[in-house]
Coordinates of C-alpha atoms in Angstrom, one line a residue:
X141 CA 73.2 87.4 -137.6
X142 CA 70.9 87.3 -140.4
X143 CA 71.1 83.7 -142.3
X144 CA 68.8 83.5 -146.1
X145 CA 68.1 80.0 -147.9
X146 CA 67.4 80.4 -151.6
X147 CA 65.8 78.4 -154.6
X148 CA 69.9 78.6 -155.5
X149 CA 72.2 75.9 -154.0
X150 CA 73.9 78.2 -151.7
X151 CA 73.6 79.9 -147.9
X152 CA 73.9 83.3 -147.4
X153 CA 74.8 85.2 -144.0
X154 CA 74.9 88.6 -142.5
X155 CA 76.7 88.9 -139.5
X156 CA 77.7 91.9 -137.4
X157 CA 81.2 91.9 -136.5
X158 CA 82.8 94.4 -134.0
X159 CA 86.0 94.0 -132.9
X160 CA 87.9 96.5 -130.6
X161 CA 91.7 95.8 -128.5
X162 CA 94.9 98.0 -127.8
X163 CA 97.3 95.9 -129.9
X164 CA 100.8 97.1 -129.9
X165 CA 101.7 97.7 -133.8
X166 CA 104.6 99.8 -134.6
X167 CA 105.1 101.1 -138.1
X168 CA 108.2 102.5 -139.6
X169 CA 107.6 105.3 -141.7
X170 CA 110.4 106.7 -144.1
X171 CA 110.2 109.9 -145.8
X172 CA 113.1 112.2 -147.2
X173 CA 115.4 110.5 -145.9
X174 CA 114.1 110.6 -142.2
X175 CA 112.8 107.6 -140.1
X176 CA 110.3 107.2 -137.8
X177 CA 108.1 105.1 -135.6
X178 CA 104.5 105.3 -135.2
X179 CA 102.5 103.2 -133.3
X180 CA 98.8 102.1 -133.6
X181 CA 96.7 102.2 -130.5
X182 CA 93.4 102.1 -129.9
X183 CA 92.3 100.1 -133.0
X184 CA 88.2 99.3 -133.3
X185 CA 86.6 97.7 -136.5
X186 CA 82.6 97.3 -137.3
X187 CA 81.8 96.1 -140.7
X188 CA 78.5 94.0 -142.2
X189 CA 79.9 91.7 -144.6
X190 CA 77.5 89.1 -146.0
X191 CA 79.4 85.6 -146.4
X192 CA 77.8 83.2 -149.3
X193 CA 78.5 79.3 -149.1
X194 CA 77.8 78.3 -152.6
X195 CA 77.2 75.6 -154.5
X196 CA 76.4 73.4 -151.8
X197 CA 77.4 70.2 -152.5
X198 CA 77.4 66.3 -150.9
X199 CA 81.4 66.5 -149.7
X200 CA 82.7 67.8 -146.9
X201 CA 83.2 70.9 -146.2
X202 CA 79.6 70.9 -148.1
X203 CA 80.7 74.0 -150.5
X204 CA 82.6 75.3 -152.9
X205 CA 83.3 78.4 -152.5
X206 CA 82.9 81.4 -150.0
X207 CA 82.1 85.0 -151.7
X208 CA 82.5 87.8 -148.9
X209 CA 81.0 91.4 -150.1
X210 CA 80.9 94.6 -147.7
X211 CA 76.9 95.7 -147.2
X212 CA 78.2 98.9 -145.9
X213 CA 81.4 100.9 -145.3
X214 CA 83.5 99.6 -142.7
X215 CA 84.0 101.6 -139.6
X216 CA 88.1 101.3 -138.9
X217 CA 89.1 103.8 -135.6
X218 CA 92.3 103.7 -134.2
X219 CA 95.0 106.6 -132.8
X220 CA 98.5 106.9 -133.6
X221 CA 101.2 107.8 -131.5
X222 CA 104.2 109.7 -132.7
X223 CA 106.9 111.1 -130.3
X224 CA 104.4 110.3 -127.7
X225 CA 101.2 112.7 -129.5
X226 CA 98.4 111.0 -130.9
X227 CA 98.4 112.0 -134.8
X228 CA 95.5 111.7 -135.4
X229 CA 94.4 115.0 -133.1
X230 CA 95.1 116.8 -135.7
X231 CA 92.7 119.2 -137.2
X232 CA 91.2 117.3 -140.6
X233 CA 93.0 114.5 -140.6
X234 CA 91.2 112.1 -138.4
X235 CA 87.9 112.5 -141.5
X236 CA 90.6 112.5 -144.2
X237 CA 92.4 109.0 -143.3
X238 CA 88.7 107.8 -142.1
X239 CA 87.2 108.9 -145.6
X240 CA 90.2 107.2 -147.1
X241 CA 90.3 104.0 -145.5
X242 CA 86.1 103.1 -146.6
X243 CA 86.9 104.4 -150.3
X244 CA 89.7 102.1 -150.5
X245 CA 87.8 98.7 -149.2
X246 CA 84.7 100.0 -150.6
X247 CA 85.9 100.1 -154.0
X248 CA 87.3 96.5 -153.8
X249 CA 84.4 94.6 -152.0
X250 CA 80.9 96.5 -151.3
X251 CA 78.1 94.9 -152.6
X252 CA 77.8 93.8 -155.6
X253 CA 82.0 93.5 -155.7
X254 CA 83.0 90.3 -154.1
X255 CA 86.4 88.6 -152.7
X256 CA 86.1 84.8 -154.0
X257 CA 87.6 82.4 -152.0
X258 CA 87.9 79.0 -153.5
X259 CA 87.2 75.9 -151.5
X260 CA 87.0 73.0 -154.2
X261 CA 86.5 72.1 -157.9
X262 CA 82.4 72.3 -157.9
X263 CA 82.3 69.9 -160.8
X264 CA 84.2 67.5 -159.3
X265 CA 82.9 68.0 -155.4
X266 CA 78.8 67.7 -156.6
X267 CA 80.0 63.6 -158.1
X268 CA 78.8 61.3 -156.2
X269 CA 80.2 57.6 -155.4
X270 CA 79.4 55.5 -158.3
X271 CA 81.1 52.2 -157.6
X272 CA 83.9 50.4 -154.9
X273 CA 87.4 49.2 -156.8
X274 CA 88.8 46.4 -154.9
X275 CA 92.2 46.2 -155.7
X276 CA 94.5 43.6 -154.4
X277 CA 98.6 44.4 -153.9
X278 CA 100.0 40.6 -155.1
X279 CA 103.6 41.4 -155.0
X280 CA 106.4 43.1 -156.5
X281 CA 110.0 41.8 -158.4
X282 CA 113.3 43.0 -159.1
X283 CA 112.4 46.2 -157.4
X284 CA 115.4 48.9 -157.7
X285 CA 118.1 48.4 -154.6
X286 CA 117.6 52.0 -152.0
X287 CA 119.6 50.9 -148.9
X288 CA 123.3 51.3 -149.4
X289 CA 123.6 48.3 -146.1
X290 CA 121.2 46.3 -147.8
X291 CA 118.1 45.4 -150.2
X292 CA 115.2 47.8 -149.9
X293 CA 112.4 47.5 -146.8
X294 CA 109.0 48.2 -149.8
X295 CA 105.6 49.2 -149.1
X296 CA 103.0 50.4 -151.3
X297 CA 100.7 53.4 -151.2
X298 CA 97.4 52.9 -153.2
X299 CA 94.8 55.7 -154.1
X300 CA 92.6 57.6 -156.6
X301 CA 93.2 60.7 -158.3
X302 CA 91.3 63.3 -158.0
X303 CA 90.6 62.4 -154.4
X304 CA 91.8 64.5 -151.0
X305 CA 91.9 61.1 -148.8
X306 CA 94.9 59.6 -147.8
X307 CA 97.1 56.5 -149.2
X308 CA 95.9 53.5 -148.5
X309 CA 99.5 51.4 -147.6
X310 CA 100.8 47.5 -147.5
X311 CA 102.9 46.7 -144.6
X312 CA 106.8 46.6 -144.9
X313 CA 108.8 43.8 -146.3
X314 CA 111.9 43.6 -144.5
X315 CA 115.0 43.8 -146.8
X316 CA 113.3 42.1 -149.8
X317 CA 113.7 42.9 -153.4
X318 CA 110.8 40.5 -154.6
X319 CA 108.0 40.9 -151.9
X320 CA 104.6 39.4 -152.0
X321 CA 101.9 41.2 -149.8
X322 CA 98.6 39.9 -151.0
X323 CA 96.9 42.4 -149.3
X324 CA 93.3 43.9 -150.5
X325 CA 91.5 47.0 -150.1
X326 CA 88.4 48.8 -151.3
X327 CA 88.4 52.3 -152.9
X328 CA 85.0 54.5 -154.0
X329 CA 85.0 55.3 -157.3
X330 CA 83.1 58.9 -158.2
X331 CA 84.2 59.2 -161.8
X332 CA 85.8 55.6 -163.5
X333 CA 85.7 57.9 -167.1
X334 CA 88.8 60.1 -165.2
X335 CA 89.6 58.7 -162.0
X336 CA 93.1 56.2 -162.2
X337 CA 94.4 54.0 -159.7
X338 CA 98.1 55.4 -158.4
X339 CA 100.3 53.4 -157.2
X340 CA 103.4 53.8 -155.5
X341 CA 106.2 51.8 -154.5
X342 CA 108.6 53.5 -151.1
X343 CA 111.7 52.2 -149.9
X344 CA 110.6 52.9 -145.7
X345 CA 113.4 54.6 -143.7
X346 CA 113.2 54.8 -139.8
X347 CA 114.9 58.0 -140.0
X348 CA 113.7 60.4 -142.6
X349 CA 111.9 60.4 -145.7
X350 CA 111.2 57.5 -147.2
X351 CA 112.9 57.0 -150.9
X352 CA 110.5 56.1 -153.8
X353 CA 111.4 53.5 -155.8
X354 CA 108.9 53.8 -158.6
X355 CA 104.8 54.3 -159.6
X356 CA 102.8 53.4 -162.3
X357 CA 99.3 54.3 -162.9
X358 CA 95.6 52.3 -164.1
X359 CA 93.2 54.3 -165.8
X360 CA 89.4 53.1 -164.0
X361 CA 88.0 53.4 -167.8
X362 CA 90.4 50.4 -168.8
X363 CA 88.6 48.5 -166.4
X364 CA 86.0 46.2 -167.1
X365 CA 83.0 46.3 -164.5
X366 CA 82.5 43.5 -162.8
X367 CA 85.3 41.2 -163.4
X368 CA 89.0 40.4 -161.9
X369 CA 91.6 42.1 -163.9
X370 CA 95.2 41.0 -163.1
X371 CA 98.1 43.8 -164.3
X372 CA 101.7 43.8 -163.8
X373 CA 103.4 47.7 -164.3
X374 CA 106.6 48.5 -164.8
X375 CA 107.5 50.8 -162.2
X376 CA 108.8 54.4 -163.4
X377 CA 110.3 57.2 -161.8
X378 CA 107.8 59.9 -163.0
X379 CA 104.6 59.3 -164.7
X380 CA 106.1 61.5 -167.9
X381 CA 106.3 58.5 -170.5
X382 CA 108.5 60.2 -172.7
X383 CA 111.1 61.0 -169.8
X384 CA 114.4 59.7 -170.3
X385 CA 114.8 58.5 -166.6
X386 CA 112.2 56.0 -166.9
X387 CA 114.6 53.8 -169.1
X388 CA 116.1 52.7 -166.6
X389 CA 114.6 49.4 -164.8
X390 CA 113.3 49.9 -161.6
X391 CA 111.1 46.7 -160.6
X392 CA 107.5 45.2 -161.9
X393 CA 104.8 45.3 -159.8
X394 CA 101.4 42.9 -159.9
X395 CA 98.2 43.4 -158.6
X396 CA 94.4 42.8 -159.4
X397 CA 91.1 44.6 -159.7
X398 CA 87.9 44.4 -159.8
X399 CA 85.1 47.6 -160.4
X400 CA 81.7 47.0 -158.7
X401 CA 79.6 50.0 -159.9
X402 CA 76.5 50.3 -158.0
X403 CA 73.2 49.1 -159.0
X404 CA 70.0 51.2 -159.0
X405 CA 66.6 49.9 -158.6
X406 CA 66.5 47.0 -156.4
X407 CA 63.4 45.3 -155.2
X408 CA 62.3 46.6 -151.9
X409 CA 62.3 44.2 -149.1
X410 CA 60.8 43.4 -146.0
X411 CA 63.4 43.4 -143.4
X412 CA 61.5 42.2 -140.1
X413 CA 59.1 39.4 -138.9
X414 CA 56.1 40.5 -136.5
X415 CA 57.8 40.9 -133.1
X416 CA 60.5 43.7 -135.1
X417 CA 63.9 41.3 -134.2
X418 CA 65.6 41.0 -137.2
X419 CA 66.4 37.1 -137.3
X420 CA 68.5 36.7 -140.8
X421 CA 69.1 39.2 -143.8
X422 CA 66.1 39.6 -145.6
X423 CA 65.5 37.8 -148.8
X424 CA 66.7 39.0 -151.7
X425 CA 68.8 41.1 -150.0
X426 CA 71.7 41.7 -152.8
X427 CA 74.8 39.4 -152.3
X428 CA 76.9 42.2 -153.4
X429 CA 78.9 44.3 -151.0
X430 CA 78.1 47.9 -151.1
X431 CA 78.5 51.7 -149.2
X432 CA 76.7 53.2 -146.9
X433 CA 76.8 56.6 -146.0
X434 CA 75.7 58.4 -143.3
X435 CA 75.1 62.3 -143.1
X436 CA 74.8 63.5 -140.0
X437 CA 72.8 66.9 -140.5
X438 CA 72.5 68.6 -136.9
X439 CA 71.5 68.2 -133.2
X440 CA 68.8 70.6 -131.0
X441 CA 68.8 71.0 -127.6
X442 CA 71.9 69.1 -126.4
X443 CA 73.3 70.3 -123.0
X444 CA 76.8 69.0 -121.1
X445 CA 76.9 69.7 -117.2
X446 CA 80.2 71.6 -117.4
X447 CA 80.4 72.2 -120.7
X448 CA 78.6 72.1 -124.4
X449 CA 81.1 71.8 -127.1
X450 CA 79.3 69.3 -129.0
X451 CA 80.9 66.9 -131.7
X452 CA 79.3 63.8 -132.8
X453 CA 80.8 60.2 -132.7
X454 CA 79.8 57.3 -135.3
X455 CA 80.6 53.7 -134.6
X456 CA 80.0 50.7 -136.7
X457 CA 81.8 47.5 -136.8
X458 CA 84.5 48.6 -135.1
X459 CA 85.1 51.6 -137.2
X460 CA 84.8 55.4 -135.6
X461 CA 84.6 58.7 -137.2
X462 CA 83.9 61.8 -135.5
X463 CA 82.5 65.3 -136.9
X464 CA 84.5 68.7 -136.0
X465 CA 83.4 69.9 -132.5
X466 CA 81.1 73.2 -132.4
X467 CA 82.3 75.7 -129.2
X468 CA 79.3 76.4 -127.2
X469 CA 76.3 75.5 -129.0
X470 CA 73.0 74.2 -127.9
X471 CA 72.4 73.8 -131.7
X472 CA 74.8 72.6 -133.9
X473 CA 74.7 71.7 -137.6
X474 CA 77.6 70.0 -139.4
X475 CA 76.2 68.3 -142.6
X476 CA 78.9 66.2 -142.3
X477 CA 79.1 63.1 -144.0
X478 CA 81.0 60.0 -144.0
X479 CA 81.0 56.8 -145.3
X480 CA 81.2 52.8 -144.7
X481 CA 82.6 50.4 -147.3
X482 CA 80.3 46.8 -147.0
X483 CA 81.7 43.4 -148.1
X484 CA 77.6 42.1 -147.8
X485 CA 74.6 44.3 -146.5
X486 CA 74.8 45.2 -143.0
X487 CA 71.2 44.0 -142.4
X488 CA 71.5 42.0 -138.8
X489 CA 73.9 45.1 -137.8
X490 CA 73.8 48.5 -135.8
X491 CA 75.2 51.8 -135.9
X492 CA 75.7 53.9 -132.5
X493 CA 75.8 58.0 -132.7
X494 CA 76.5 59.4 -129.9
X495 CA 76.6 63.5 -129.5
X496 CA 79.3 64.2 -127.0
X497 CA 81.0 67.6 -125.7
X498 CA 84.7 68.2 -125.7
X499 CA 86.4 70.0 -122.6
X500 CA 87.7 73.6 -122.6
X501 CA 92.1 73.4 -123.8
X502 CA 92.3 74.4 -120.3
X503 CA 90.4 73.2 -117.2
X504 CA 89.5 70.5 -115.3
X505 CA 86.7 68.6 -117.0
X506 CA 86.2 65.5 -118.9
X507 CA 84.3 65.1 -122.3
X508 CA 80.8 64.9 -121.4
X509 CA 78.6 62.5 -123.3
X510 CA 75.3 64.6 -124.1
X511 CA 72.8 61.1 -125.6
X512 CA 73.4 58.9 -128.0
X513 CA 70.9 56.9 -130.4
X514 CA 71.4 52.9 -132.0
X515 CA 70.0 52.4 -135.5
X516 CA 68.9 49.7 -137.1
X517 CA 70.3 49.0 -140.5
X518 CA 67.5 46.9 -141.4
X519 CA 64.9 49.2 -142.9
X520 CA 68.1 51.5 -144.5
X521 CA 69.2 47.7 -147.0
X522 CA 65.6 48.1 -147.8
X523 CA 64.4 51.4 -148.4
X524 CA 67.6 52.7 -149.6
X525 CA 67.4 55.9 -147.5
X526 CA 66.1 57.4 -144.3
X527 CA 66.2 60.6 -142.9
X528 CA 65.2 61.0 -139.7
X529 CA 65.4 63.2 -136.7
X530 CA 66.0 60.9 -133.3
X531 CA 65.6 61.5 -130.3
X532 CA 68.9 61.5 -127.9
X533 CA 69.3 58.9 -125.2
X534 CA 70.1 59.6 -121.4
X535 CA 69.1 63.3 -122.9
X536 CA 66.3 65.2 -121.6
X537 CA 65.2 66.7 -125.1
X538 CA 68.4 66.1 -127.6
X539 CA 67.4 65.2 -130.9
X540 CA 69.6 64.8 -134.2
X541 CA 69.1 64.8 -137.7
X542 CA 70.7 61.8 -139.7
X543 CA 70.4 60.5 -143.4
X544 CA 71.5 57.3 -143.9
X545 CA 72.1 55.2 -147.6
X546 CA 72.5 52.6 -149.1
X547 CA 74.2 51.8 -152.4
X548 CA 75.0 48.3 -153.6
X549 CA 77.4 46.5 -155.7

């Protein structure tokens, strides 16, 4: 495989792909009112096709888009059995349908022609987090009876437009039409100018789907920054304000935010005393809570016993996130990147990667633990960013790339 960087934001590839198999494919073919079956034997494919990953951008799966163009014409052989003769013996035929079959794909993607495959909005995937909304469910009254035995057993989903994650949800109030949750969370904001707050309000069902009572929507932009908002909706069956439906009363629901953006520019600070044992936060540490990110670029020679399918693992504070596992590489790159929401800098805390290897679907073996590496937070609070290539624990020579930030609130 040939692989090109460029001045552009993109990655370009040139693999060779040959493919060749005896697949049993019958096709009916009806002409003049006779019918007959003709099956495909024999079938082998070789084509270059160069495969560009562009723009690359900070969210996963770190492009948005993938263009795939022909650098030559395909080779497509294969044999076809009719009545039990091979059709393609014929005299001239075998170069005609050949000929055929290039023209045809050549004409719709050899170079400079292109297939476009979409991946994500690029405007929207280069933004990157500007701010955490803490938004806190307080409760909800007169909410809309669901159960025909009963009241209605509410939760509430919570989360950003324009954003791929999953709902954020309350816990259940047991048959209760007026429930108070007080429950918080923290979302990251990429664009407050178009991003709103959804929020829904389900009826939950232990057998099948759950029935919406209502939602209701908060622009970000309505928001100030930095100070405790506290809105109560009137719940509505679609977010169409001129719909008829939503005359009808369905509940009220109250809850309260508050938009940290993040803060550039922050003093640097020295985070360690002589011996390198971080003792307290360092001053001037912002009292703010904040994000931090971690992108974990690639590992080099990592190595299992059994096996090397290698996928790395990220704990902090109890949280764990893992990268997709990479089938039999010594090498692997993810670019992967995930992120930490902070109620105060993590600056007496750790974070442990480790790079472990993921059995074959079928055999005997375990996961396999290839090294790992503990960081320091310390010197990330106070230079804002590292990137760094460590190298592996209880690994002979493992190393892996990681960039870590931090942004504060």
């Amino acid at each position: 495989m040939k692989v090109y960087t460029t001045d552009e934001q993109e990655l370009i590839m040139e693999p060779i792909i040959k493919w060749a198999g005896n697949p049993n494919i019958i096709i009916v073919v009806k002409a003049f009112g006779i019918k007959a079956s003709v099956q495909v034997i024999d079938l082998q494919v070789s084509a270059l096709p160069r495969i560009t990953l562009k723009p690359l951008v900070p969210s996963f799966p770190c492009f948005a888009k993938i263009l795939v163009s022909l650098m030559e014409k395909p080779h497509v052989d294969f044999g076809l059995k009719l009545l039990g003769a091979d059709v393609m013996a014929i005299p001239g035929l075998y170069a005609f349908v050949q000929e055929m079959i290039k023209t045809h794909v050549a004409n719709m993607y050899l170079w400079p022609k292109v297939l476009e495959v979409p991946i994500m909005d690029p405007a929207k995937a280069q933004k990157k987090p500007v701010g955490i909304l803490h938004v806190k469910v307080v409760r909800a009254v007169k909410l809309m009876k669901k159960d025909l035995m009963g009241k209605s057993d509410p939760y509430v989903k919570v989360k950003l437009t324009e954003e791929k994650l999953p709902s954020k949800k309350t816990s259940v109030k047991r048959s209760n039409l007026n429930p108070e949750w007080n429950e918080e969370f923290k979302l990251v904001v990429k664009d407050p100018d178009s991003q709103a707050l959804e929020l829904t309000v389900f009826d939950w069902e232990q057998v099948g789907k759950h029935d919406k009572i209502g939602m209701n929507a908060i622009p970000l932009k309505d928001v100030i920054p930095d100070e405790t908002k506290s809105i109560t909706l009137n719940l509505l069956k679609t977010m169409d304000s001129n719909d008829p439906v939503n005359e009808k009363f369905r509940g009220q629901l109250t809850v309260e935010l508050t938009y940290n953006p993040f803060k550039e520019g922050d003093t640097d600070l020295d985070t360690s005393d002589e011996s390198g044992t971080i003792e307290k936060a360092p001053d001037g540490t912002p009292e703010g809570g904040g994000l931090l990110v971690i992108i974990v670029h690639e590992a080099q020679d990592v190595e299992g016993k059994h096996h090397t399918n290698p996928y790395a693992r990220i704990m902090f504070k109890g949280e764990e996130r893992k990268t997709k596992h990479i089938k039999k590489n010594r090498d692997p790159r993810w670019e992967e990147e995930f992120q930490f929401v902070c109620e105060e800098p993590p600056a007496n805390d750790k974070m442990q990667i480790e790079v472990m290897s993921r059995p074959p679907s079928i055999g005997i073996y375990s996961k396999e633990n290839l090294g790992y590496v503990v960081i320091s937070l310390a010197d990330v609070i106070s230079n804002k960013r590292i990137n760094e290539k460590y190298h592996l624990i209880d690994s002979k020579n493992g190393r892996i790339q990681l960039e870590l930030q931090w942004r504060t609130s």
